[in-house]
Amino acid sequence: MLRKENTLPMTCSHCNNVGFLQRNNSLDDKSRIVSSFKERQASKNLLVCENIEKDSRFGRAETDFSNLFARDLLPAKNGKNSQCSSYWRWLTFFYTMYEKHLIDPPKSYTFTILTNFLKVLKASTWSCLKTQSPWSKSWWIVGIPSSMESEQDILASSTSSQQDWISLAWLGNGSHQLLTLTCLYEIAPVFVLMEQITLRKMREIIGWTEKDGDGIFSPGGAISNMYSIMAARYKYFPEVKTKGMAAVPRLVLFTSEHSHYSIKKTGAALGFGSENVILIKSDERGKMIPADLEAKILEAKQKGYIPLYVNATAGTTVYGAFDPISEIADICEKYNLWLHVDAAWGGGLLMSRRHRHKLNGIERANSVTWNPHKMMGVLLQCSAILLREKGILQGCNQMCAGYLFQQDKQYDVSYDTGDKAIQCGRHVDIFKFWLIWKAKGTVGFEAQINKCLELGEYLYSKIYNRQGYEMVFNGEPEHTNICFWYIPPSLRGIPNSQERQEKLHRVAPKIKALMMESGTTMVGYQPHGDKVNFFRMVISNPAATKSDIDFLVEEIERLGQDL
Amino acid sequence: MLRKENTLPMTCSHCNNVGFLQRNNSLDDKSRIVSSFKERQASKNLLVCENIEKDSRFGRAETDFSNLFARDLLPAKNGKNSQCSSYWRWLTFFYTMYEKHLIDPPKSYTFTILTNFLKVLKASTWSCLKTQSPWSKSWWIVGIPSSMESEQDILASSTSSQQDWISLAWLGNGSHQLLTLTCLYEIAPVFVLMEQITLRKMREIIGWTEKDGDGIFSPGGAISNMYSIMAARYKYFPEVKTKGMAAVPRLVLFTSEHSHYSIKKTGAALGFGSENVILIKSDERGKMIPADLEAKILEAKQKGYIPLYVNATAGTTVYGAFDPISEIADICEKYNLWLHVDAAWGGGLLMSRRHRHKLNGIERANSVTWNPHKMMGVLLQCSAILLREKGILQGCNQMCAGYLFQQDKQYDVSYDTGDKAIQCGRHVDIFKFWLIWKAKGTVGFEAQINKCLELGEYLYSKIYNRQGYEMVFNGEPEHTNICFWYIPPSLRGIPNSQERQEKLHRVAPKIKALMMESGTTMVGYQPHGDKVNFFRMVISNPAATKSDIDFLVEEIERLGQDL
């Protein structure tokens, strides 16, 4: 569901439902902190930057942000003591301090510091932010001064607010054009190291036990999937790099009919041809049917083609279905095929102990696409392609441009990532992800993902037996995709017919158009296969609440009742 | 040259050299405004947000930013009346207002407004920002409230500062995750329209006279070049899309030995094979030799290969050379080949009446890569692939995913850009570019580009005859790439020999390493062909000054004198 921004404050009044956790706080801790926060709010001591007027340039922000939760930074309906404006004042202070340091920079900032940074990054945990003195210097590199006051180190003052942390990261980026190019370690050392460490952590979460692996952040899931096909091709037919696709037998790729269109698109772009991207049948829940995969592989082999690659989807776009990865992995092993898991949408569930079983078998994949910008709430774009085997990306893409990737630099040039990418410079997508991870911790991601899934269950259970609704597929959804038809009163009780289907096909577009015109909310729809237009509600915003779901249902019924 | 951020303020004391212009101000206007600014600064009326303490939430920013120039927002050495902190206070005010509107949103904001936006965008000029009432509402869409006060509309309050405008844009983005997906018009209508209008303007500047053309913003020059090859292939061999490269004869691509490595890399990725990317000889200035191009085309044809595509570079990476586009275009016409111009680096010169002749013939190209994130100073990334003919990108890439690109929407779905991209969602790279263009105007880009070129000329003339320097190629550089060797005293006067070359090869890496360790400045180096490591100074930062150049030369001599 997309709510336009002027309706956002509506989510604010229900913020008790927001599932952010900070550090490793237990729920007890949390309620204690909330009480403490309320007390101090009552004394009006917490949210006012008291000294800011005394010295207009270097006033100190007395606010302790370390105990605030995401909702605390949302605009408040009551207006008074707005945490939002307090946050903005704090940011102002922050940049004023930054300016001060620009004018009188710390003398100790040299490249040498950077070479120690990796150790610090490695030492930091994924559960919370640490206040460590080496950070103080290191933070300069990313444009954020840490030493505002020792007792309120920026790193300890994690506000847990996804949006605000991101803005902060972007501000940092915005001030440092020089640091946004991540193809060379020397240009963006911190970001290169952050990428490396984060990718390793993600591989660990996938369950790969290899010491070394590989990966890179790319501009979106479609490009990540493109990398996976390039890697598979290079692994089995490295000669394509120099001689082209004409030099090898006809290679075929397999993906389910419910998979993302980027697999087929990439197949066309990379010179396989879209006809050589074979679509495997999915069951009524949208999950790939392994028997059909095996049959299609055998069929291709009989024709003399070479099966190369299978894409299994973890979280399909429309139904949110999870392909049976283990069974698909068995087939890939049997026929020696590259197994890619497109977990762009479902990868976030790996963070949840409750839901990660849906991706069982992913540890047998050769490559994985995982978009933190989806279920993990990182601002667009943040997509990773992860590979179990090291060296393939580099081998596949490197051109060794001497003017860029010199080998006689004063640092370990294996940190230069440019030659394994198809891009040259890249956006720093890692920084916002890293900040959010540090702010929320792994446990925070788990909580927000569980929360979204629960909201999906809430919607499902709300409309499952409600008059005027039909579900598109049977059973509880595996992801937050809730697919349903709204049947206006005029179509209820009418037996199914071509005419009724045609009328029903026009209902969702009409309701969506009315929503857009009234500007209240928005929900997507589409036809799929032989199914006429149905609504697809997808929940990935951790600030969404049950009341948002209720509102959506009310709106559908309000706008659709006379159709 | 890269200066680390703690040395940035040094550029500040010389800001008279900064070449920003705002609107269509003449130099007379400019000095008048500066005087007026100084007067008001003296009366302390300009830079203080006077009322901000009176009402902490909705204080008014009295500052008139409309007369400020880029340098005014840089941190000031004297500290007092800092425009930088004033700017941040203003931003705070801005967001406080924004919060107010969030709580009490204007009732008139509906999707209907958006459909009028195109008219407004079309009506706006490229020379300056207009204060028009429709904007007020429209600005809400991109997350920026315009109506702080009628007399100081945000659009009129253009501060001309590249960095600050960008931060502003990014802040806007940061607050609006929903608006960062530009594959669907309904998700990001303003950005989609901004792209469309800006791409049209860029095609006009290239000199294409066709009413319709095409283009898209992509994640970097390498991907833009990739699009150009895909488009060429689809134009001549559309069957590759479905049947793959194996279905067509051996296709070959041509590019110069000085061109960017992304052409070869893309050739490998798209299934041509890097061996089928034929390198054409360049002359001693780094410009492609047309006679060699024709010879290589004939050679390929003799072998039975199919010449498909020629890439001409406008601004090579190392020498900054401009290939002779007109002569190359003659050859392309003769042999019916697709002509692409990779103007990623040199495209900015199209904005300068003094320098655009270097790209003469570009109007004969079929496609152009142009990166505003290079010479035009837009924050990374901002790269456009522009095509003379409409429809090829769409035809080449569309997969018609029914769940995304429904045809029964309530608006003109030809605005949905997703199906012509190889990505699905994309970063909103257009917004920062658009804001800068509106803030500086075309004349502002021209001034800053001329300024950078002048600085390049300054460096060239400074070291051309200076003791201890040798230029890598003869004659004045065409772009801001100044390539030179620094010869330490120990190597001067020694006749050329293998041993001297080996020693010279180690000089630039050593000086760069010393620079990085001392943290003062940084300049790139590389070997090229048979030439040992040399420095390549590139100027694209409009805030750079002659004193920065002087400083660089001093540093090289200070660090290199004992080598």
Coordinates of N, CA, C and O in Angstrom, one line a residue, chain A residues 6 85 107 136 217 257:
Chain A
N6 N 0.7 13.3 2.5 CA -0.1 14.1 3.4 C -1.0 13.3 4.3 O -1.7 13.9 5.2
S85 N 10.8 18.7 15.1 CA 11.6 19.9 14.9 C 12.8 19.9 15.8 O 13.8 20.5 15.5
K107 N 44.0 17.9 13.2 CA 45.3 17.7 12.5 C 45.6 16.2 12.2 O 46.4 15.8 11.4
S136 N 35.7 8.1 16.4 CA 35.6 9.6 16.4 C 36.4 10.1 15.2 O 35.8 10.9 14.4
F217 N 27.2 -4.3 -4.2 CA 25.9 -3.7 -4.2 C 25.7 -3.1 -5.6 O 26.6 -2.5 -6.2
E257 N 7.3 -19.1 -14.1 CA 6.4 -18.2 -14.8 C 5.9 -17.1 -13.8 O 5.5 -16.0 -14.3

